[in-house]
Short mmCIF file of C-alpha atoms and ligand atoms in Angstrom, two decimals:
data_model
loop_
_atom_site.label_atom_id
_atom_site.label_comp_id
_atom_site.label_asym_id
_atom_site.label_seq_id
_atom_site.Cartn_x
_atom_site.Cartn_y
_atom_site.Cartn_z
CA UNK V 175 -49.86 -43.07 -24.13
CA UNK V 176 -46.10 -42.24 -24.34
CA UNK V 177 -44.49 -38.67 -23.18
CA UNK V 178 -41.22 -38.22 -22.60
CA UNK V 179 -39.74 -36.35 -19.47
CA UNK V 180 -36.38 -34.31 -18.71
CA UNK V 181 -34.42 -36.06 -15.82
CA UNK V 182 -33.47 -33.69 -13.33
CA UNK V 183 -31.97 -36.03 -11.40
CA UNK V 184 -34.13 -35.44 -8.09
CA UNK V 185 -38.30 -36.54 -8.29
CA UNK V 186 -40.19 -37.30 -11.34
CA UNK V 187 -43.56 -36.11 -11.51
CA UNK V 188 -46.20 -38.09 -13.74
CA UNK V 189 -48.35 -35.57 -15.70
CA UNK V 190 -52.27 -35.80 -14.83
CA UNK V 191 -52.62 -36.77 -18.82
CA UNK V 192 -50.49 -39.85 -17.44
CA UNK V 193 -52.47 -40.68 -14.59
CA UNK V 194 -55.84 -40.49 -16.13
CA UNK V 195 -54.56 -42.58 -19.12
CA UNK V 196 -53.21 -45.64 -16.91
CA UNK V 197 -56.53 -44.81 -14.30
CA UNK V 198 -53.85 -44.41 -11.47
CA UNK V 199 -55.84 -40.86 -11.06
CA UNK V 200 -58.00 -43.63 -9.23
CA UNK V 201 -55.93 -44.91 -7.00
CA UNK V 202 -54.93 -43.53 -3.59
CA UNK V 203 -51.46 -45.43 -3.54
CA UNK V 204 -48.79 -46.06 -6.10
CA UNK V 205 -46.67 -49.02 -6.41
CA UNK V 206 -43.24 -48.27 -8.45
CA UNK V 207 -41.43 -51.52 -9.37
CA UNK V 208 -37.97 -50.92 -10.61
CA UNK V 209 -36.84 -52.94 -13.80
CA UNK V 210 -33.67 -52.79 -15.07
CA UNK V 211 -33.71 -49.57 -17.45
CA UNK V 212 -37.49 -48.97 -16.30
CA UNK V 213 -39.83 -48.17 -14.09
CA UNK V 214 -43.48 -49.20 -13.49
CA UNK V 215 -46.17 -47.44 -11.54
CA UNK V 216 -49.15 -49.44 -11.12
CA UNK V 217 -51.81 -49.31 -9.00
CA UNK V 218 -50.72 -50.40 -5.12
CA UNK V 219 -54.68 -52.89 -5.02
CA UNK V 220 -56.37 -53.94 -8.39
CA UNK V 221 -58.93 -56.84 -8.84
CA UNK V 222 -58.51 -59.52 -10.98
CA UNK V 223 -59.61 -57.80 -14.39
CA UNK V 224 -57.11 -55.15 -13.76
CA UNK V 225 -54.59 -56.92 -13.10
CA UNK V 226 -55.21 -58.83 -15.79
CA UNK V 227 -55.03 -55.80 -18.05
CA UNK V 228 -51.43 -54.78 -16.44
CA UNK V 229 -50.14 -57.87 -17.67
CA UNK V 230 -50.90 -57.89 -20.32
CA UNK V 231 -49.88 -54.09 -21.45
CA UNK V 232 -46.64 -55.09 -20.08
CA UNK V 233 -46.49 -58.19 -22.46
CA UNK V 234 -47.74 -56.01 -25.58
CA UNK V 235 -44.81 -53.17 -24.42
CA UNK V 236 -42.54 -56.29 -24.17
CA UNK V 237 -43.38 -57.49 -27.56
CA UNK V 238 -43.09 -53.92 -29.04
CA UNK V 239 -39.88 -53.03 -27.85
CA UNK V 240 -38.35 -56.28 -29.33
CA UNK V 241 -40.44 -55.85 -32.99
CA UNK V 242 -38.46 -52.27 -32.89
CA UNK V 243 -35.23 -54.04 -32.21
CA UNK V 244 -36.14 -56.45 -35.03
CA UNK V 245 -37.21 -53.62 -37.55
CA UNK V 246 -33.64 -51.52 -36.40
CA UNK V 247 -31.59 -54.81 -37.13
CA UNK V 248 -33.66 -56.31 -40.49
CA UNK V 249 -33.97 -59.16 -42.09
CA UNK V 250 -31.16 -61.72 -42.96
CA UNK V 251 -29.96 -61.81 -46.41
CA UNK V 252 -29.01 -65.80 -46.25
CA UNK V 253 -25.70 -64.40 -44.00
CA UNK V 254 -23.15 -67.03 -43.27
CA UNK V 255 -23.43 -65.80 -39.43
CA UNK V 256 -27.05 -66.47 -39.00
CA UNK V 257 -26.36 -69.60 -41.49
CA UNK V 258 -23.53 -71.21 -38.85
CA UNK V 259 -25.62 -70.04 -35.81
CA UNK V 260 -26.43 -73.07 -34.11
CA UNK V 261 -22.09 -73.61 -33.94
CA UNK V 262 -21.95 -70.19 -31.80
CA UNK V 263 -20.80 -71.12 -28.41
CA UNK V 264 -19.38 -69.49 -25.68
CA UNK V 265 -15.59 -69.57 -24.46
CA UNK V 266 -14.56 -71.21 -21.39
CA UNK V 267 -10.84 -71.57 -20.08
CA UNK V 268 -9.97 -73.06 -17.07
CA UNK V 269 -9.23 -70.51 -14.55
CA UNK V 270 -5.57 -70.96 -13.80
CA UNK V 271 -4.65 -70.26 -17.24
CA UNK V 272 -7.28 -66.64 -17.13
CA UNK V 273 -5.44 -65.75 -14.41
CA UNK V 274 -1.89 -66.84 -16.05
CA UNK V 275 -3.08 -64.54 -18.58
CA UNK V 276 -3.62 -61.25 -16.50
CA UNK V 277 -7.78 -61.57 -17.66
CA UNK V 278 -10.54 -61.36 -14.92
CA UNK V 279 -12.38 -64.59 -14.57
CA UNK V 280 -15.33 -63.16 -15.72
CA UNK V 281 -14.01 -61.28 -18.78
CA UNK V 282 -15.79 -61.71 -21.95
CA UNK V 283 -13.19 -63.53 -24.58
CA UNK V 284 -13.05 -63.93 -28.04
CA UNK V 285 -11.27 -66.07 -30.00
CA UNK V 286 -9.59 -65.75 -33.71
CA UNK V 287 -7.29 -68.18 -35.74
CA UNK V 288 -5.76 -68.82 -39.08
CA UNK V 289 -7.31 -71.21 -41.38
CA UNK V 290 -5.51 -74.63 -41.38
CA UNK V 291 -2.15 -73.42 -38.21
CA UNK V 292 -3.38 -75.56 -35.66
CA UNK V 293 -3.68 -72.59 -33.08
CA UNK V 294 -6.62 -70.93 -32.03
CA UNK V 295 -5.49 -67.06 -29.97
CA UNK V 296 -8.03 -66.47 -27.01
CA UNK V 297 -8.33 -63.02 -25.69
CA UNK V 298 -10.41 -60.80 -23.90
CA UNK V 299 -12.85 -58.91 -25.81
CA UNK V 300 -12.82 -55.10 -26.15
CA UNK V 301 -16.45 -55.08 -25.82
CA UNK V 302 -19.28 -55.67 -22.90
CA UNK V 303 -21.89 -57.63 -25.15
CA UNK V 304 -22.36 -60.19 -27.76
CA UNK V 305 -24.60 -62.52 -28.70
CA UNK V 306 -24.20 -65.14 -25.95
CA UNK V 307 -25.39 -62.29 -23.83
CA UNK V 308 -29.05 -62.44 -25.69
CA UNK V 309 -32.19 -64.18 -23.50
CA UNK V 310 -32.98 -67.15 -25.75
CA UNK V 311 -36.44 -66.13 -26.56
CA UNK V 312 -35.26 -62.98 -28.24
CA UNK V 313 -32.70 -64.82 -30.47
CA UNK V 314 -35.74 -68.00 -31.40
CA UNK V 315 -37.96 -64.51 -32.24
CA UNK V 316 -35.12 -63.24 -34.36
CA UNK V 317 -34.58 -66.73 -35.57
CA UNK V 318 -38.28 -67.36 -36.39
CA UNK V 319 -38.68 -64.02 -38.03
CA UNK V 320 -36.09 -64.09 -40.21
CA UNK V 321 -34.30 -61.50 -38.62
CA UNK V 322 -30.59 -61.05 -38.92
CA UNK V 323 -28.25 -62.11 -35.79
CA UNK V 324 -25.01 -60.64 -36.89
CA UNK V 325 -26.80 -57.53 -37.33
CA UNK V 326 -27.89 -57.52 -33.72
CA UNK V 327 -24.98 -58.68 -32.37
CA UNK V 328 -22.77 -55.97 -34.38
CA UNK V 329 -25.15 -53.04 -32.61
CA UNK V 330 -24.85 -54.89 -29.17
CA UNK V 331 -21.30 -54.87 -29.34
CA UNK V 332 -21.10 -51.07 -30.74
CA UNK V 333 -23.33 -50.50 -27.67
CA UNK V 334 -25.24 -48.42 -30.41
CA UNK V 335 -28.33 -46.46 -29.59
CA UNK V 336 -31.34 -48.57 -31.09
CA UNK V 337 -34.44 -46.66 -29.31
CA UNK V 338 -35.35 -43.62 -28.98
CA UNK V 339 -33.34 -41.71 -31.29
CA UNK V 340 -35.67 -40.54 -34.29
ZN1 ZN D 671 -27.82 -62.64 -40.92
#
């Protein structure tokens, strides 16, 4: 079950339709576990069957939320990006010359050049996220399913809203 909830900024309460769905009605104590972007409430004691079950509603909400980032992004149409992939690599500069630069250590760069001048222009990036930020299961998913990396990597640095605006 899914219902969606106005923030008010103080407590949220979890409708009784909630609570009898998960069977927390049953339990005297709540545990909340904080996850980036998320919360969980689950029972505070369970046996070994429902814990079982916990796990493994987390793994099918884990799986679900990255099909829907799959579906948003679509398959690759034989892209060069996804085609040159396994050349994608992060940029690293020694520190002194960062800090030569006026950029934070910790900046995210990127990099440009033109064909055939012998220089390559480092910079740092106008955006929070790219493709180097991606967990390496989601991209061997992606990878496996055909789906398109420059597509995901063009909404992650757009910071575009990919759930929960239909
Ligand atoms: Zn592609």
């Amino acid at each position: 079950m899914k219902m969606i909830k106005k923030n008010t900024g103080t407590t949220i309460d979890l409708p009784i339709e909630i609570l009898k769905a998960s069977d927390l009605i049953s339990s005297s104590e709540i545990e909340l576990n904080t996850i980036e972007n998320a919360v969980v409430a689950m029972k505070k004691t369970m046996n070994a069957m429902e814990l079982i079950r916990l796990a493994e509603g987390l793994k099918n909400l884990s799986e679900d939320l990255i099909v829907h980032l799959a579906e948003v992004c679509g398959g690759c149409q034989d892209c060069s990006y996804c085609q040159g992939l396994e050349e994608y690599d992060e940029i690293f500069l020694p520190d002194y010359l960062l800090e030569e630069a006026g950029i934070p250590k910790d900046a995210k760069l990127c990099a440009c050049t033109l064909e055939d001048s012998g220089e390559i222009l480092v910079m740092q990036a106008d955006y929070s996220y790219d493709i180097a930020d991606v967990p390496q299961f989601v991209i061997d998913i992606f990878e496996i399913s055909g789906i398109c990396i420059k597509e995901l990597e063009e909404r992650l640095i757009m910071e575009d809203i990919v759930y929960g605006d239909e």
